[in-house]
Short mmCIF file of C-alpha atoms and ligand atoms in Angstrom, two decimals:
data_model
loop_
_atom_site.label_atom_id
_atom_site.label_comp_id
_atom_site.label_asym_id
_atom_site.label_seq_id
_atom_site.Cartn_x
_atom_site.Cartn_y
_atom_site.Cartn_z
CA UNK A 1 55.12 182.85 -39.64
CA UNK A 2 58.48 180.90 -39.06
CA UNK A 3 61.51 182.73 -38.76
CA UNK A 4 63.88 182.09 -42.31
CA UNK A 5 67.40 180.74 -42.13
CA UNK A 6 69.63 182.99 -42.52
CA UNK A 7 71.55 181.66 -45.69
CA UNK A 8 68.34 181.28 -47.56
CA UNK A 9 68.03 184.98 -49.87
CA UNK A 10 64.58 183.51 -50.61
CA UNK A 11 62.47 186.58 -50.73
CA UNK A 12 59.00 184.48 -51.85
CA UNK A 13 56.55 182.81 -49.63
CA UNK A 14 57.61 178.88 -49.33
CA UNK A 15 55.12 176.86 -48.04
CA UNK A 16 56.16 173.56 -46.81
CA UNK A 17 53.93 170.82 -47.59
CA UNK A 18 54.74 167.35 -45.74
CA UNK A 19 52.86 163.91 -44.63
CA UNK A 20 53.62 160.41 -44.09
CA UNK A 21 54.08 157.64 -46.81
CA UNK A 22 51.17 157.31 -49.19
CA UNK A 23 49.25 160.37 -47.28
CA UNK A 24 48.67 162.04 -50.94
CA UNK A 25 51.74 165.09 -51.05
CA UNK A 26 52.04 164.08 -54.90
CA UNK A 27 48.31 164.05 -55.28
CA UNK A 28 48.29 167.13 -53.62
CA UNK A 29 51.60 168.85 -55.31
CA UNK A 30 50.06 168.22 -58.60
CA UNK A 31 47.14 170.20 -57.96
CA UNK A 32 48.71 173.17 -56.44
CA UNK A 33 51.50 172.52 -59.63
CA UNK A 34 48.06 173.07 -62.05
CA UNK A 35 47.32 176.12 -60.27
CA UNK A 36 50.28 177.58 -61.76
CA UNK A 37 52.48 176.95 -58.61
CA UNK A 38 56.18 176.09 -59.28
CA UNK A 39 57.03 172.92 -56.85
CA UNK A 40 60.17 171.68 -55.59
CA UNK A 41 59.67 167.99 -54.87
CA UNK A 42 62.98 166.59 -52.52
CA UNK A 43 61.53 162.92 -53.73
CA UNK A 44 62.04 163.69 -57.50
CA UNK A 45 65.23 165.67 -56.53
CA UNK A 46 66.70 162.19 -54.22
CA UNK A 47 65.60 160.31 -57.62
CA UNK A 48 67.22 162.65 -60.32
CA UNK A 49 70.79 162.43 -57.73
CA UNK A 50 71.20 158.83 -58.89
CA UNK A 51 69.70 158.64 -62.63
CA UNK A 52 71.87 157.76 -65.45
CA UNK A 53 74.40 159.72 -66.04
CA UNK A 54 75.07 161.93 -62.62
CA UNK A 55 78.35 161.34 -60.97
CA UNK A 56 76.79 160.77 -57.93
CA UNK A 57 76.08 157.06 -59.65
CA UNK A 58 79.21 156.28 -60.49
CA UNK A 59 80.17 157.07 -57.26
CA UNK A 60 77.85 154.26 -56.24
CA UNK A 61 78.70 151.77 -58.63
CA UNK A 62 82.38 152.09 -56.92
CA UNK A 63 81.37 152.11 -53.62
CA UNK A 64 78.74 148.90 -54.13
CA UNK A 65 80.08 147.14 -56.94
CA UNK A 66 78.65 146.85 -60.32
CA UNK A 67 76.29 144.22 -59.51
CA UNK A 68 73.59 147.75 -58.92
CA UNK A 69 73.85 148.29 -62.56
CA UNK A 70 71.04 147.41 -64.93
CA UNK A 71 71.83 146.41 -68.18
CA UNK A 72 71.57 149.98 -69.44
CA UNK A 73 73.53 151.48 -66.99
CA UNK A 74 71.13 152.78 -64.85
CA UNK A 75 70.83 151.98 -61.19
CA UNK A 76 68.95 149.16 -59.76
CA UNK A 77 67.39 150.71 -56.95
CA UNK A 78 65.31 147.89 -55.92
CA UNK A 79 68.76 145.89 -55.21
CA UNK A 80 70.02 149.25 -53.69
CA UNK A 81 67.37 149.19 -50.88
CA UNK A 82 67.99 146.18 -50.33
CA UNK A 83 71.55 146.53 -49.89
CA UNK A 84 71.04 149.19 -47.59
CA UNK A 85 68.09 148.31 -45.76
CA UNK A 86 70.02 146.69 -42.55
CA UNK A 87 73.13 148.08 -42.94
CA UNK A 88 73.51 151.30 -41.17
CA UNK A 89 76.97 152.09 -42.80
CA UNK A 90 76.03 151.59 -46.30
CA UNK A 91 72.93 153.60 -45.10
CA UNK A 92 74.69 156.63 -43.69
CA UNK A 93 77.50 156.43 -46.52
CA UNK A 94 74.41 157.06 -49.51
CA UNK A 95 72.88 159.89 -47.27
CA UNK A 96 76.03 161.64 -47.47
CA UNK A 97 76.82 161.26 -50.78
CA UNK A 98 72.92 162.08 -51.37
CA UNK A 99 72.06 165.02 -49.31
CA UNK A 100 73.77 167.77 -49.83
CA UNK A 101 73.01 167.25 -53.85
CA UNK A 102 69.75 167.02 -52.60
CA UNK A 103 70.07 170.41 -50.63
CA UNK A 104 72.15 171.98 -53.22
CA UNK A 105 69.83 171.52 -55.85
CA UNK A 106 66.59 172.09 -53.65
CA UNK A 107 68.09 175.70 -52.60
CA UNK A 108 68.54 176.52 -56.30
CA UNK A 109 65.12 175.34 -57.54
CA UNK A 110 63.83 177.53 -54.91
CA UNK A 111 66.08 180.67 -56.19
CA UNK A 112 64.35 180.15 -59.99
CA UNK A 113 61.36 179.62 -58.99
CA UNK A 114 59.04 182.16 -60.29
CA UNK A 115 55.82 181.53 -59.27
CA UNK A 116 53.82 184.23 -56.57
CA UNK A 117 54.84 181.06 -53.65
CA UNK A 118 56.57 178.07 -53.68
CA UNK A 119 55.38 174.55 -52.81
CA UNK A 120 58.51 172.85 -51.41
CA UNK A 121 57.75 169.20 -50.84
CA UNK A 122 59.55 166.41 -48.57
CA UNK A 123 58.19 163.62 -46.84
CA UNK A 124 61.21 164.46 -44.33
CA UNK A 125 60.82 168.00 -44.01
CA UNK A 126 60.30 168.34 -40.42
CA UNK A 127 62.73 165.28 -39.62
CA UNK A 128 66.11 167.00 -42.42
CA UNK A 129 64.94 170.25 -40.83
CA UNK A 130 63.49 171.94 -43.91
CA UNK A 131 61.12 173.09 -42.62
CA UNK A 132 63.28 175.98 -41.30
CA UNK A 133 63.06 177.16 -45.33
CA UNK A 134 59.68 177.41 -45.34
CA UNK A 135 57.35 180.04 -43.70
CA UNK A 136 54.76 177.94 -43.62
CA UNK A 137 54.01 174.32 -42.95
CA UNK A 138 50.74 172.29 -44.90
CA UNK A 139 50.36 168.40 -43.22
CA UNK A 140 48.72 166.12 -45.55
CA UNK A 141 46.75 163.93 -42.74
CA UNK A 142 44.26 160.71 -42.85
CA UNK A 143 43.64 157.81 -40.80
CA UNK A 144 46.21 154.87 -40.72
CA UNK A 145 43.94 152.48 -42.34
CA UNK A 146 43.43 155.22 -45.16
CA UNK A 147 47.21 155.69 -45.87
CA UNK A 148 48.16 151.79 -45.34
CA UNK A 149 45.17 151.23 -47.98
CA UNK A 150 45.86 153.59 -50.56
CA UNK A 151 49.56 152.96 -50.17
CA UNK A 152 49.27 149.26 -50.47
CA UNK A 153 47.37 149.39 -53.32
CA UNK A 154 50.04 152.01 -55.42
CA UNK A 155 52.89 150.03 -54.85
CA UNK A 156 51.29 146.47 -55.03
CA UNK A 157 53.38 144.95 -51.43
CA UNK A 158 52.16 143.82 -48.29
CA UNK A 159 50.49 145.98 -45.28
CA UNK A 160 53.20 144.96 -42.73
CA UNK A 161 56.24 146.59 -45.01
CA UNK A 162 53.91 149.88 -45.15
CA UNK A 163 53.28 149.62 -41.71
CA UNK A 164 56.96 148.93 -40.67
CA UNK A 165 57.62 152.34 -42.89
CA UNK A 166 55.02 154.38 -41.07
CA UNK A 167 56.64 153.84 -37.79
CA UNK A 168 59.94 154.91 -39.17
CA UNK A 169 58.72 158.13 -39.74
CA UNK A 170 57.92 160.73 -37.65
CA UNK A 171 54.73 160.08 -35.67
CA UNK A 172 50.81 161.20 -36.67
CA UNK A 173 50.75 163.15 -33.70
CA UNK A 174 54.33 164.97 -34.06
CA UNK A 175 53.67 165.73 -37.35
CA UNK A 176 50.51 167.12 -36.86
CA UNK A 177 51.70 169.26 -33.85
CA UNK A 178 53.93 171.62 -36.51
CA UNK A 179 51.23 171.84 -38.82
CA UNK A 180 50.22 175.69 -39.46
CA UNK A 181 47.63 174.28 -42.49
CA UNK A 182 46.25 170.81 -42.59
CA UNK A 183 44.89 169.03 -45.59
CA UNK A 184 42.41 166.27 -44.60
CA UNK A 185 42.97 163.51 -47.35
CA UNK A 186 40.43 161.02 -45.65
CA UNK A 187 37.93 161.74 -48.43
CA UNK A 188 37.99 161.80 -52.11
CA UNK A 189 40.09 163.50 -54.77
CA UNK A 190 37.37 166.06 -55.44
CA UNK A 191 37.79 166.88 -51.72
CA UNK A 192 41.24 166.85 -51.76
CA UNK A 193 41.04 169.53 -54.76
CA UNK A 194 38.39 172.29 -52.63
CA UNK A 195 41.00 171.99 -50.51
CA UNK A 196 44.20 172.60 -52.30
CA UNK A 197 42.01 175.34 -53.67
CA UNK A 198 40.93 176.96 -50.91
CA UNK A 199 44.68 176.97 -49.40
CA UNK A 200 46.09 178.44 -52.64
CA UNK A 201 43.62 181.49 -52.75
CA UNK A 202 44.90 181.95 -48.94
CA UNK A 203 48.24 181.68 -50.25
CA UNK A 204 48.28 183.38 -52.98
CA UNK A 205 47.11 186.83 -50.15
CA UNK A 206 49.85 185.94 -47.89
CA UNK A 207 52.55 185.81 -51.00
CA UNK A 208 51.01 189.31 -51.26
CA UNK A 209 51.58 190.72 -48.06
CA UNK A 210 54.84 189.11 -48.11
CA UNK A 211 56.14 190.90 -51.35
CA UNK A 212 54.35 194.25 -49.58
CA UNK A 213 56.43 194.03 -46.89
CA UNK A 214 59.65 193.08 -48.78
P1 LIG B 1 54.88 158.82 -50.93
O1 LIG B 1 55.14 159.31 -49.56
O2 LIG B 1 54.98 157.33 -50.96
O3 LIG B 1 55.69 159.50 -51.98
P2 LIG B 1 52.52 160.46 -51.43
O4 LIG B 1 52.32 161.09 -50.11
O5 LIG B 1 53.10 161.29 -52.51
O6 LIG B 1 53.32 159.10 -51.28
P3 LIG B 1 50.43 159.84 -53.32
O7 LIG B 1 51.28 159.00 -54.21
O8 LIG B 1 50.05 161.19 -53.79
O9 LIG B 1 51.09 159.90 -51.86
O10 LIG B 1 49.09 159.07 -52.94
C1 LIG B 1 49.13 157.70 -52.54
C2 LIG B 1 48.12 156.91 -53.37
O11 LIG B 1 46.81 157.31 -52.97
C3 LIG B 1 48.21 157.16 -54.87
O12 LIG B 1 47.90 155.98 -55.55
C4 LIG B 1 47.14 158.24 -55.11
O13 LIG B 1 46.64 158.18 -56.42
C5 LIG B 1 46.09 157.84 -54.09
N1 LIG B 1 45.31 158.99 -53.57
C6 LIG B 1 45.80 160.13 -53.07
N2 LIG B 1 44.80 160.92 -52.65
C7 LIG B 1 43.65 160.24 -52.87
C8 LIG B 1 42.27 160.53 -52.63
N3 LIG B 1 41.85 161.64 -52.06
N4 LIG B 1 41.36 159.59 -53.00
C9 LIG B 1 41.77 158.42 -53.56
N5 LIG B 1 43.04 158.09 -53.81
C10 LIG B 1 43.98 158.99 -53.46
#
């Protein structure tokens, strides 16, 4: 198992569970979340930083202009990754303001947490260097043509955007290379669940021996 950061007083078992745009971590997250596993999702954390009412919006309304704000206040976030897209200074200003919340929050989800592990999901987790909370690293993997499919298909836009995103991220191959566990999402949803099964009765003995040893 990985060696923990210092700063983090964890004391569970946090399993890291990672893969590229559209692999199937929320597919996946939700069925280790129904075994009774308490998840901390970075995605839903990023989303919650800017939602109606945080100061981290206001911030951005000042910073962009008001011309981000819906009609109810909330954040247009289409219009905000647009903004941002090809601008690497508006980029780098919003991580800033974003991550550390992000970080903040994720180490004190983990703290509460009370389940026997943790499921801490990111689709950046190797790339923010997460990963160095977790003991334990799960890569959701399937072919290209899989993920550009399936990922197409959620979010109704075009192949070449989803294909453009993929290479942004960290390659197949990298990714794959810090994998301790690997969940092969090529096949069906009842596949995908012996699997998330399987890896949570493995879990569930190594949060064991962990708390043993504690
Ligand atoms: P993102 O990185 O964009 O947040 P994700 O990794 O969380 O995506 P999901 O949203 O879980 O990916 O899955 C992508 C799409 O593929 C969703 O529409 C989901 O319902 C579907 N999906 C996931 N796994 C399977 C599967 N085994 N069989 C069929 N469809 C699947």
């Amino acid at each position: 198992m990985k060696k923990k950061l210092v700063n983090n007083k964890q004391s569970k078992l946090i399993i890291g569970l990672t893969g590229g745009i559209g692999s199937g971590k929320t597919a996946a997250s939700d069925l280790f979340a129904k075994q009774g596993v308490n998840v901390v999702d970075t995605d839903i954390l990023a989303r919650q930083a800017l939602q109606l009412g945080s100061p981290l919006l206001t911030q951005v309304f000042n910073y962009f202009g008001e011309q981000l704000k819906l009609e109810d206040g909330s954040l247009d976030r289409a219009a905000l990754r647009a903004l941002v897209f090809n601008n690497s200074t508006a980029k780098t200003w919003l991580e800033e303001l974003v991550h550390p919340w992000v970080k903040k929050e994720t180490l004190k989800a983990l703290a509460e947490a009370t389940s026997p592990y943790i499921l801490l999901s990111s689709p950046l987790l190797i790339e923010s260097g997460q990963v160095s909370l977790t003991d334990r690293l799960v890569v959701v993997d399937l072919p290209e043509s899989i993920q550009i499919q399936r990922t197409t298909q959620r979010d109704n836009n075009d192949p070449s955007l989803v294909k453009k995103i993929i290479q942004q991220q960290i390659s197949r191959q990298d990714r794959l290379a810090q994998a301790d566990d690997l969940i092969d999402n090529s096949g069906d949803l009842t596949s995908l669940q012996k699997q998330v099964d399987s890896l949570h009765n493995h879990y569930l003995k190594l949060a064991l021996t962990k708390a043993n040893q504690e």
